[in-house]
Tab-separated table of C-alpha atoms in Angstrom:
chain	number	residue	atom	x	y	z
R	4	MET	CA	-12.149	61.997	-11.967
R	5	ALA	CA	-10.485	62.348	-15.144
R	6	THR	CA	-9.534	58.763	-15.357
R	7	GLN	CA	-11.700	55.931	-16.489
R	8	LEU	CA	-12.692	53.288	-14.273
R	9	PRO	CA	-11.881	49.685	-15.194
R	10	GLU	CA	-15.016	48.372	-16.937
R	11	SER	CA	-15.563	45.079	-14.697
R	12	PHE	CA	-15.181	47.284	-11.488
R	13	THR	CA	-18.147	49.572	-12.552
R	14	GLN	CA	-20.021	46.168	-13.591
R	15	ARG	CA	-19.405	44.821	-9.967
R	16	MET	CA	-20.124	47.939	-7.918
R	17	GLN	CA	-23.248	48.843	-10.029
R	18	ALA	CA	-24.718	44.956	-9.164
R	19	GLN	CA	-22.965	45.711	-5.955
R	20	LEU	CA	-24.938	49.218	-5.266
R	21	GLY	CA	-27.840	48.711	-7.055
R	22	ASP	CA	-29.941	52.187	-7.162
R	23	GLU	CA	-26.931	53.515	-5.317
R	24	PHE	CA	-24.705	53.322	-8.128
R	25	GLU	CA	-24.666	56.724	-9.883
R	26	ALA	CA	-24.647	58.724	-6.551
R	27	PHE	CA	-21.308	56.651	-5.535
R	28	GLN	CA	-20.048	57.162	-9.087
R	29	GLN	CA	-20.525	61.052	-8.993
R	30	SER	CA	-18.876	60.986	-5.723
R	31	LEU	CA	-15.489	59.767	-6.901
R	32	SER	CA	-15.581	62.683	-9.509
R	33	GLU	CA	-15.708	64.857	-6.402
R	34	ALA	CA	-12.492	66.249	-4.611
R	35	ALA	CA	-11.314	63.888	-1.855
R	36	VAL	CA	-11.758	65.866	1.931
R	37	SER	CA	-8.945	66.684	3.767
R	38	SER	CA	-8.634	65.587	7.538
R	39	ILE	CA	-6.496	65.482	10.309
R	40	ARG	CA	-6.228	63.507	13.838
R	41	VAL	CA	-4.904	65.413	16.564
R	42	ASN	CA	-2.095	64.322	19.268
R	43	SER	CA	-4.370	65.102	22.675
R	44	ALA	CA	-1.276	65.166	24.393
R	45	LYS	CA	0.004	67.973	22.494
R	46	ALA	CA	-2.780	69.983	21.196
R	47	GLN	CA	-7.127	70.068	21.700
R	48	LYS	CA	-8.240	70.853	18.545
R	49	PRO	CA	-7.734	72.828	15.339
R	50	ALA	CA	-9.035	76.383	14.722
R	51	ASN	CA	-11.789	75.979	12.021
R	52	GLY	CA	-12.136	72.053	12.295
R	53	ILE	CA	-15.252	70.492	11.520
R	54	PRO	CA	-15.228	67.249	14.013
R	55	VAL	CA	-15.293	63.873	12.406
R	56	PRO	CA	-18.257	62.041	13.872
R	57	TRP	CA	-16.558	58.779	14.652
R	58	CYS	CA	-13.242	59.945	16.557
R	59	GLN	CA	-13.020	62.460	19.339
R	60	THR	CA	-9.639	63.759	18.099
R	61	GLY	CA	-10.307	63.898	14.359
R	62	PHE	CA	-11.183	66.613	11.862
R	63	TYR	CA	-12.430	67.871	8.449
R	64	LEU	CA	-10.271	70.793	7.267
R	65	GLU	CA	-12.277	73.577	4.993
R	66	GLU	CA	-9.182	73.697	2.708
R	67	ARG	CA	-6.136	71.411	2.270
R	68	PRO	CA	-3.041	73.311	3.775
R	69	PHE	CA	0.742	72.864	2.724
R	70	TYR	CA	1.443	70.540	5.315
R	71	THR	CA	5.118	70.213	4.654
R	72	LEU	CA	5.350	74.053	5.962
R	73	ASP	CA	3.414	73.373	9.147
R	74	PRO	CA	6.147	73.038	11.964
R	75	PHE	CA	2.784	71.504	13.929
R	76	LEU	CA	2.929	68.449	11.482
R	77	HIS	CA	6.743	67.697	12.041
R	78	ALA	CA	6.557	67.661	15.800
R	79	GLY	CA	3.978	65.517	15.872
R	80	VAL	CA	0.855	67.733	16.819
R	81	TYR	CA	-1.395	66.074	14.491
R	82	TYR	CA	-1.267	63.402	11.620
R	83	VAL	CA	-2.780	63.703	8.334
R	84	GLN	CA	-5.369	60.810	8.271
R	85	GLU	CA	-7.906	59.815	6.212
R	86	ALA	CA	-11.386	60.123	8.104
R	87	SER	CA	-12.950	57.080	7.483
R	88	SER	CA	-9.915	55.180	8.983
R	89	MET	CA	-10.239	56.567	12.263
R	90	PHE	CA	-13.559	54.635	12.504
R	91	SER	CA	-10.897	51.663	14.541
R	92	GLU	CA	-11.606	54.081	17.470
R	93	GLN	CA	-14.910	52.672	17.640
R	94	ALA	CA	-13.838	49.046	18.180
R	95	PHE	CA	-11.190	50.096	21.280
R	96	ARG	CA	-13.887	52.231	22.838
R	97	GLN	CA	-15.462	49.026	23.846
R	98	LEU	CA	-12.673	47.617	25.272
R	99	PRO	CA	-12.041	47.408	29.021
R	100	ASP	CA	-10.315	50.088	30.917
R	101	GLU	CA	-7.263	47.915	31.374
R	102	PRO	CA	-3.770	47.675	30.506
R	103	LEU	CA	-3.728	45.669	27.112
R	104	LYS	CA	-0.791	44.282	24.874
R	105	VAL	CA	-1.807	45.079	21.165
R	106	LEU	CA	-0.188	44.143	18.037
R	107	ASP	CA	-0.306	46.396	14.965
R	108	LEU	CA	0.630	43.875	12.284
R	109	CYS	CA	0.132	46.299	8.961
R	110	GLY	CA	1.326	49.199	10.808
R	111	ALA	CA	2.998	51.537	8.331
R	112	PRO	CA	2.969	54.348	7.356
R	113	GLY	CA	1.493	55.008	11.175
R	114	GLY	CA	-1.881	56.620	10.931
R	115	LYS	CA	-3.687	53.402	12.643
R	116	SER	CA	-0.735	53.064	15.181
R	117	THR	CA	-0.459	56.487	16.299
R	118	HIS	CA	-4.063	56.685	16.910
R	119	ILE	CA	-3.863	53.394	18.986
R	120	ALA	CA	-1.168	55.009	20.886
R	121	SER	CA	-3.397	57.773	21.761
R	122	LEU	CA	-6.211	55.543	22.467
R	123	LEU	CA	-4.865	52.823	24.976
R	124	PRO	CA	-5.456	52.643	28.671
R	125	GLU	CA	-2.586	53.194	30.999
R	126	ASN	CA	0.316	51.241	31.147
R	127	SER	CA	-0.637	49.272	27.735
R	128	LEU	CA	1.815	48.113	25.232
R	129	LEU	CA	1.839	48.621	21.375
R	130	VAL	CA	3.965	46.723	19.239
R	131	SER	CA	3.401	48.233	15.545
R	132	ASN	CA	5.020	46.246	12.665
R	133	GLU	CA	5.318	46.659	8.845
R	134	VAL	CA	6.788	43.640	7.042
R	135	ILE	CA	8.864	45.907	4.451
R	136	ARG	CA	12.141	47.281	5.543
R	137	SER	CA	11.766	50.923	3.955
R	138	ARG	CA	7.993	51.218	5.381
R	139	ALA	CA	9.311	50.058	8.817
R	140	VAL	CA	11.154	53.312	8.882
R	141	ILE	CA	8.576	55.747	8.407
R	142	LEU	CA	6.504	54.035	10.531
R	143	SER	CA	9.319	54.547	13.225
R	144	GLU	CA	9.713	58.203	12.179
R	145	ASN	CA	5.638	58.574	12.751
R	146	LEU	CA	5.688	56.847	15.938
R	147	LYS	CA	8.657	58.701	17.320
R	148	LYS	CA	7.146	62.181	16.413
R	149	TRP	CA	3.789	61.162	18.267
R	150	GLY	CA	5.962	60.428	21.365
R	151	ASN	CA	4.664	57.467	23.185
R	152	PRO	CA	7.071	55.536	25.529
R	153	ASN	CA	4.870	52.353	25.581
R	154	VAL	CA	5.592	51.645	21.887
R	155	MET	CA	7.731	48.971	19.993
R	156	VAL	CA	8.320	48.844	16.143
R	157	THR	CA	9.215	45.394	14.231
R	158	ASN	CA	10.026	44.395	10.834
R	159	ASN	CA	8.911	41.008	10.802
R	160	ASP	CA	6.717	38.695	8.731
R	161	PRO	CA	3.220	38.027	10.072
R	162	LYS	CA	4.303	34.477	10.531
R	163	ASP	CA	7.442	35.622	12.667
R	164	PHE	CA	4.665	36.613	15.822
R	165	ALA	CA	3.282	32.832	15.821
R	166	THR	CA	5.954	31.991	18.436
R	167	PHE	CA	4.697	34.477	20.908
R	168	GLU	CA	1.476	32.025	20.908
R	169	GLY	CA	-1.574	34.350	22.912
R	170	GLN	CA	0.329	37.109	24.100
R	171	PHE	CA	-1.582	39.779	22.528
R	172	ASP	CA	-5.026	40.879	23.431
R	173	VAL	CA	-5.867	42.878	20.523
R	174	LEU	CA	-4.704	42.238	17.055
R	175	VAL	CA	-5.134	45.224	14.480
R	176	VAL	CA	-4.602	44.010	10.737
R	177	ASP	CA	-5.286	46.499	8.436
R	178	ALA	CA	-4.569	44.592	5.401
R	179	PRO	CA	-2.528	45.321	2.320
R	180	CYS	CA	-5.732	45.135	-0.529
R	181	SER	CA	-6.516	46.163	-3.831
R	182	GLY	CA	-7.021	49.909	-2.641
R	183	GLU	CA	-10.436	50.271	-4.197
R	184	GLY	CA	-11.530	52.728	-1.528
R	185	LEU	CA	-8.881	55.136	-2.911
R	186	PHE	CA	-9.635	55.268	-6.583
R	187	ARG	CA	-10.563	59.523	-6.071
R	188	ARG	CA	-7.495	60.330	-4.569
R	189	ASP	CA	-4.916	57.732	-6.109
R	190	GLU	CA	-4.668	57.088	-9.909
R	191	ASN	CA	-2.009	54.553	-9.563
R	192	ALA	CA	-4.331	52.663	-7.508
R	193	ILE	CA	-6.757	52.601	-10.391
R	194	ALA	CA	-3.834	51.398	-12.986
R	195	GLU	CA	-2.861	48.703	-10.496
R	196	TRP	CA	-6.207	47.048	-10.226
R	197	SER	CA	-7.418	44.053	-11.806
R	198	PRO	CA	-9.745	41.507	-11.062
R	199	GLU	CA	-6.976	38.927	-10.876
R	200	ASN	CA	-5.341	41.409	-8.175
R	201	THR	CA	-8.307	41.451	-5.894
R	202	GLN	CA	-8.066	37.654	-5.781
R	203	LEU	CA	-4.658	37.712	-4.826
R	204	CYS	CA	-5.224	40.100	-2.290
R	205	ALA	CA	-7.721	38.047	-0.693
R	206	GLN	CA	-5.601	34.993	-0.483
R	207	ARG	CA	-2.723	36.781	1.168
R	208	GLN	CA	-5.073	38.551	3.599
R	209	GLN	CA	-6.243	34.946	4.650
R	210	ARG	CA	-2.569	33.915	4.741
R	211	ILE	CA	-1.830	36.932	7.234
R	212	LEU	CA	-4.645	36.545	9.614
R	213	ALA	CA	-3.754	32.430	9.386
R	214	ASP	CA	0.189	33.012	9.954
R	215	VAL	CA	-0.339	35.886	13.206
R	216	TRP	CA	-3.436	33.926	14.455
R	217	PRO	CA	-1.786	32.169	17.336
R	218	ALA	CA	-0.337	35.647	18.711
R	219	LEU	CA	-3.955	36.531	19.831
R	220	LYS	CA	-4.833	35.303	22.898
R	221	PRO	CA	-8.387	33.296	23.880
R	222	GLY	CA	-10.798	36.008	24.217
R	223	GLY	CA	-8.345	38.351	22.304
R	224	ILE	CA	-9.930	40.958	19.628
R	225	LEU	CA	-9.276	40.814	16.184
R	226	ILE	CA	-9.990	44.510	14.101
R	227	TYR	CA	-9.711	43.405	10.473
R	228	SER	CA	-10.075	46.460	7.823
R	229	THR	CA	-9.359	47.399	4.212
R	230	CYS	CA	-9.492	50.042	2.044
R	231	THR	CA	-11.469	48.325	-0.671
R	232	TYR	CA	-15.245	47.776	-1.662
R	233	ASN	CA	-15.424	44.632	-2.905
R	234	PRO	CA	-16.439	41.504	-1.119
R	235	GLY	CA	-14.090	39.057	-2.008
R	236	GLU	CA	-11.548	41.001	0.344
R	237	ASN	CA	-13.853	41.830	2.813
R	238	GLU	CA	-17.430	40.032	3.791
R	239	GLU	CA	-15.915	36.602	1.785
R	240	ASN	CA	-12.983	37.217	4.526
R	241	LEU	CA	-15.053	37.040	7.262
R	242	LYS	CA	-16.655	33.981	5.906
R	243	TRP	CA	-13.357	32.394	5.351
R	244	LEU	CA	-12.625	33.364	9.334
R	245	ASN	CA	-15.683	32.012	11.083
R	246	GLU	CA	-14.636	28.588	9.255
R	247	PHE	CA	-10.745	28.810	9.632
R	248	ALA	CA	-11.296	29.676	13.472
R	249	ASN	CA	-13.775	29.743	16.325
R	250	VAL	CA	-14.896	32.877	16.604
R	251	GLU	CA	-17.720	35.361	17.639
R	252	ASN	CA	-19.164	38.612	16.556
R	253	ILE	CA	-18.900	42.018	18.255
R	254	SER	CA	-20.924	44.630	16.979
R	255	LEU	CA	-20.128	48.350	17.186
R	256	PRO	CA	-22.593	51.030	18.138
R	257	MET	CA	-23.641	52.916	15.309
R	258	LYS	CA	-25.344	56.424	14.716
R	259	ALA	CA	-27.564	56.703	11.482
R	260	GLU	CA	-26.364	59.884	10.457
R	261	TRP	CA	-22.794	58.420	9.965
R	262	GLY	CA	-24.019	57.060	6.946
R	263	VAL	CA	-22.081	54.108	7.780
R	264	THR	CA	-23.567	50.594	5.939
R	265	GLU	CA	-23.763	47.343	7.901
R	266	THR	CA	-23.261	43.960	6.357
R	267	GLU	CA	-23.240	40.647	7.541
R	268	ALA	CA	-21.249	37.476	6.025
R	269	GLY	CA	-20.776	34.321	7.890
R	270	GLY	CA	-22.893	35.514	11.430
R	271	LEU	CA	-19.896	38.679	11.706
R	272	SER	CA	-20.969	42.064	11.151
R	273	GLY	CA	-19.188	44.501	8.586
R	274	TYR	CA	-19.041	47.948	8.620
R	275	ARG	CA	-18.799	49.509	4.987
R	276	PHE	CA	-18.047	53.357	4.236
R	277	TYR	CA	-18.880	54.894	0.843
R	278	PRO	CA	-17.881	57.931	-0.490
R	279	HIS	CA	-21.517	58.855	-1.211
R	280	LYS	CA	-23.044	58.081	1.995
R	281	THR	CA	-20.047	59.087	4.401
R	282	LYS	CA	-17.680	62.001	4.153
R	283	GLY	CA	-14.555	59.973	3.500
R	284	GLU	CA	-13.099	57.403	1.192
R	285	GLY	CA	-13.728	54.044	0.965
R	286	PHE	CA	-13.110	51.666	4.051
R	287	PHE	CA	-14.074	48.566	5.665
R	288	MET	CA	-14.142	47.149	9.060
R	289	ALA	CA	-14.914	44.155	11.164
R	290	VAL	CA	-14.099	42.981	14.922
R	291	VAL	CA	-14.689	39.808	16.255
R	292	ARG	CA	-13.516	37.911	19.590
R	293	LYS	CA	-11.402	34.675	19.667
R	294	LEU	CA	-12.954	31.899	21.373
R	295	ASP	CA	-9.941	29.443	21.492
R	296	GLY	CA	-6.374	28.935	21.237
R	297	GLN	CA	-3.409	28.393	23.172
R	298	THR	CA	-1.155	30.654	25.523
R	299	THR	CA	2.779	30.497	25.763
R	300	ARG	CA	4.249	31.553	29.297
R	301	MET	CA	6.981	34.109	28.879
R	302	PRO	CA	9.902	32.247	29.748
R	303	ARG	CA	11.026	32.737	33.580
R	304	LYS	CA	14.544	32.768	32.624
R	305	MET	CA	15.816	34.245	29.404
R	306	LYS	CA	19.696	34.642	27.808
R	307	SER	CA	20.850	38.185	27.912
R	308	ALA	CA	19.216	40.895	25.797
R	309	ALA	CA	21.124	43.034	23.855
R	310	PHE	CA	20.190	45.918	26.097
R	311	SER	CA	20.686	46.112	29.778
R	312	PRO	CA	19.302	48.157	32.816
R	313	ALA	CA	21.188	51.604	32.794
R	314	SER	CA	23.547	51.710	35.891
R	315	ARG	CA	23.454	54.220	38.543
R	316	ALA	CA	25.995	56.668	37.233
R	317	GLU	CA	24.559	56.287	33.766
R	318	LYS	CA	20.981	57.170	34.957
R	319	ALA	CA	22.776	60.245	37.158
R	320	LEU	CA	23.684	61.699	33.543
R	321	VAL	CA	20.261	62.047	32.534
R	322	GLU	CA	18.579	62.574	36.258
R	323	GLY	CA	15.814	65.092	35.853
R	324	TRP	CA	15.132	64.921	32.041
R	325	LEU	CA	12.260	62.933	32.530
R	326	THR	CA	8.614	62.705	33.796
R	327	GLY	CA	6.791	59.342	34.774
R	328	ASP	CA	7.279	56.857	37.500
R	329	ASN	CA	6.475	54.052	35.161
R	330	LEU	CA	9.831	54.402	33.182
R	331	ASP	CA	13.165	52.530	33.407
R	332	ILE	CA	16.331	53.726	31.535
R	333	PHE	CA	17.711	51.252	29.307
R	334	LYS	CA	21.476	51.009	27.429
R	335	LEU	CA	22.134	49.934	24.112
R	336	ASN	CA	25.503	50.107	22.971
R	337	ASP	CA	25.678	53.752	23.921
R	338	THR	CA	22.410	54.816	23.865
R	339	LEU	CA	19.911	55.246	26.204
R	340	PHE	CA	16.450	54.726	25.915
R	341	ALA	CA	13.325	54.763	28.117
R	342	PHE	CA	10.976	52.043	28.472
R	343	PRO	CA	8.203	50.871	30.623
R	344	SER	CA	9.413	49.141	33.368
R	345	LYS	CA	6.105	46.751	33.376
R	346	TYR	CA	7.139	45.310	29.867
R	347	ALA	CA	10.836	45.011	30.101
R	348	ALA	CA	10.536	41.377	30.148
R	349	GLU	CA	8.265	41.484	26.992
R	350	LEU	CA	11.043	43.613	25.172
R	351	THR	CA	13.738	41.281	26.156
R	352	TRP	CA	11.284	38.136	24.989
R	353	LEU	CA	10.391	39.616	21.627
R	354	GLN	CA	13.780	40.811	20.568
R	355	LYS	CA	14.734	37.059	20.671
R	356	GLY	CA	12.635	36.492	17.636
R	357	LEU	CA	11.551	39.742	15.844
R	358	ARG	CA	13.821	42.842	14.344
R	359	ILE	CA	13.319	45.399	16.500
R	360	VAL	CA	13.339	48.980	14.933
R	361	HIS	CA	12.979	50.976	17.883
R	362	ALA	CA	11.633	50.449	21.398
R	363	GLY	CA	10.111	53.538	23.655
R	364	VAL	CA	11.881	56.644	23.661
R	365	LYS	CA	15.521	57.315	22.985
R	366	ILE	CA	17.032	59.625	25.570
R	367	GLY	CA	20.655	60.207	23.850
R	368	GLU	CA	23.652	59.137	22.967
R	369	GLN	CA	26.383	58.750	25.919
R	370	LYS	CA	29.324	60.363	24.695
R	371	LYS	CA	32.290	60.422	27.322
R	372	LYS	CA	30.616	62.258	30.448
R	373	GLU	CA	27.710	63.504	28.752
R	374	VAL	CA	24.586	62.379	27.008
R	375	VAL	CA	23.792	64.633	23.969
R	376	PRO	CA	19.721	64.633	23.992
R	377	ALA	CA	18.355	62.485	21.269
R	378	HIS	CA	15.702	64.200	18.671
R	379	GLU	CA	12.656	61.650	19.344
R	380	LEU	CA	13.019	63.400	23.256
R	381	ALA	CA	12.283	66.544	22.588
R	382	LEU	CA	9.122	65.753	20.890
R	383	SER	CA	8.147	63.402	23.677
R	384	PRO	CA	5.595	64.141	26.585
R	385	ILE	CA	8.585	62.301	28.556
R	386	LEU	CA	10.785	65.272	28.517
R	387	LYS	CA	10.530	67.406	31.777
R	388	ARG	CA	10.079	70.798	30.462
R	389	GLY	CA	12.498	73.276	31.945
R	390	THR	CA	15.272	71.033	32.513
R	391	PHE	CA	17.023	72.674	29.360
R	392	PRO	CA	16.682	76.566	28.240
R	393	GLU	CA	14.383	76.902	25.497
R	394	ILE	CA	14.417	78.969	22.642
R	395	GLU	CA	10.845	80.136	20.866
R	396	LEU	CA	11.580	80.512	17.229
R	397	THR	CA	9.317	82.466	14.762
R	398	LEU	CA	7.856	80.574	11.671
R	399	ASP	CA	10.766	81.517	9.905
R	400	ASP	CA	12.982	80.378	11.827
R	401	ALA	CA	11.131	76.768	12.689
R	402	ILE	CA	11.203	76.335	8.986
R	403	LYS	CA	14.889	77.003	8.465
R	404	PHE	CA	15.468	74.686	11.284
R	405	LEU	CA	13.460	72.034	9.887
R	406	HIS	CA	15.078	72.463	6.700
R	407	ARG	CA	18.571	72.011	8.619
R	408	ASP	CA	19.328	75.562	7.465
R	409	GLU	CA	21.410	78.098	9.957
R	410	ILE	CA	19.657	80.049	12.164
R	411	ARG	CA	20.932	82.540	14.835
R	412	PRO	CA	18.603	83.385	17.894
R	413	GLU	CA	19.384	84.691	20.936
R	414	ALA	CA	20.948	82.864	23.669
R	415	LYS	CA	22.655	83.450	27.085
R	416	GLU	CA	23.641	80.217	27.613
R	417	ARG	CA	25.753	77.723	25.720
R	418	GLY	CA	25.151	74.036	25.568
R	419	TRP	CA	21.957	72.426	24.479
R	420	HIS	CA	18.644	74.476	23.895
R	421	LEU	CA	15.403	73.043	23.178
R	422	LEU	CA	13.671	74.812	20.016
R	423	THR	CA	9.983	75.540	20.070
R	424	TYR	CA	7.638	77.102	17.968
R	425	ARG	CA	4.363	78.294	19.686
R	426	ASN	CA	5.625	76.237	23.330
R	427	ILE	CA	6.060	73.266	21.105
R	428	PRO	CA	9.254	71.767	20.934
R	429	LEU	CA	10.727	70.978	17.325
R	430	GLY	CA	14.092	69.331	18.359
R	431	TRP	CA	17.627	70.673	19.805
R	432	ALA	CA	20.384	72.940	19.106
R	433	LYS	CA	23.870	73.642	20.827
R	434	ASN	CA	25.201	76.933	21.453
R	435	LEU	CA	28.438	77.045	20.783
R	436	GLY	CA	29.074	80.786	21.436
R	437	ASN	CA	29.538	82.018	17.858
R	438	ARG	CA	27.129	79.509	16.171
R	439	PHE	CA	24.275	77.077	16.718
R	440	ASN	CA	24.775	73.475	15.824
R	441	SER	CA	21.567	71.717	14.942
R	442	ASN	CA	20.435	68.272	16.272
R	443	TYR	CA	17.825	67.606	13.676
R	444	PRO	CA	17.802	64.769	11.570
R	445	LYS	CA	18.893	64.630	8.220
R	446	GLU	CA	16.734	62.040	6.843
R	447	TRP	CA	13.717	64.044	8.510
R	448	ARG	CA	14.026	67.454	6.951
R	449	ILE	CA	11.974	69.485	4.450
R	450	ARG	CA	13.520	68.607	1.364
R	451	MET	CA	11.700	71.174	-1.077
R	452	ASP	CA	13.314	74.502	-2.052
R	453	ILE	CA	11.824	77.050	0.630
R	454	THR	CA	13.407	80.335	-0.827
R	455	GLU	CA	10.224	81.911	-2.542
R	456	TYR	CA	8.103	81.145	1.123
R	457	LEU	CA	10.210	82.433	3.481
R	458	ALA	CA	10.439	85.467	0.887
R	459	GLU	CA	6.789	86.192	0.616
R	460	LYS	CA	4.486	83.499	1.107
R	461	LEU	CA	4.656	81.590	4.051
R	462	GLU	CA	2.545	83.924	6.253
R	463	GLU	CA	-0.158	83.381	3.404
R	464	GLU	CA	0.014	79.578	4.211
R	465	LYS	CA	0.120	79.984	7.815
R	466	ALA	CA	-3.286	81.270	7.694
R	467	LYS	CA	-4.200	77.676	6.039
R	468	PHE	CA	-2.412	75.542	8.831
R	469	PRO	CA	-5.158	73.570	11.097
R	470	ILE	CA	-4.228	74.282	14.601
R	471	ARG	CA	-3.346	78.279	14.446
């Protein structure tokens, strides 16, 4: 790595690692590995992927593809995620196979949230939050691409969740940190690092945990993680947590060949990932159980929500569009969306105190006597295939569609068509007879110039795509 590491960081890591420091330092000069996690609702495994041992749907790639040119990335078939952070799966594997309410407090850009959405037992609810508005929009986009209807995205400060005392079975806090674990892939993390910043991060992490702690129910599980090495943001925070709250340790099963380093602080276990010992970047995680606290009952009577159940006539407009018996259809202004009927009361309650970016899966916009299908419906497994005529696109046309360029596929019928690439839905286009109108969101489109790739390079890049 060309960039010089801060001297105070080097000195601390020498003391922290002892004889292992030289191997650690050498690992930072090596190329970062590429890894993805597959959406099991849409695909199974990459063509040449090497399994990530602690994640059943995680795979290392032999080389980094040009992800932007792969339609499957835009369709939510896989998510590009750093392998070490997939370790949170091991915590969820210890949970009972029953419906859970999970709060992912620091959810953007969406790696852990999309992972959690795939891991949750049936009839569970995921509330994924991000305090920064622009990042909450990105989080929402990635979860829409993943396609699960039992998900809400919120844009709130951690303290806003204290009102909903004891409402969550699992609390995931992937805390904002000093980012030392990203040094070999992000030189900005090095430039922004300082001992003072690590102290500020530790204080902020404690504030975040203290503010949101009431929302976790007695007996609930906290999964705490960072992407940094320093003990102040990791083990020292475990000691603080053990003094701040009544908690007990949860140990995770581990295999020696994984190379994970187990640590202990205040009677609580932590799990460290170092790049010279594991195939991935720096990461820390701990899992504890909350032993006391209060639970606020959901009000039996609540003022009317901003949304309402769709009428029989409105439901008739989208009859046959959806699969699944546990979903209900709601209306917000002219928008119809599908959300688990089991959690309709929670949605009503939560929207009173939280800024909801999106909930469930948007079905479409009602315009007069028809509903224009929403893009996110095309990407969701709840769409009943066969309801709309489908058009299979070539790779060239798929990239043009994702770029919002004009395409002219063959179609006999007029109206809305589901466009697919290798049988995976990409979105909607309306056949008007003389042309097709794309319904692909402008804010999601590929922005780079694709001309040279369409001319000669696309097939070359296709050979590197992870799922072929």
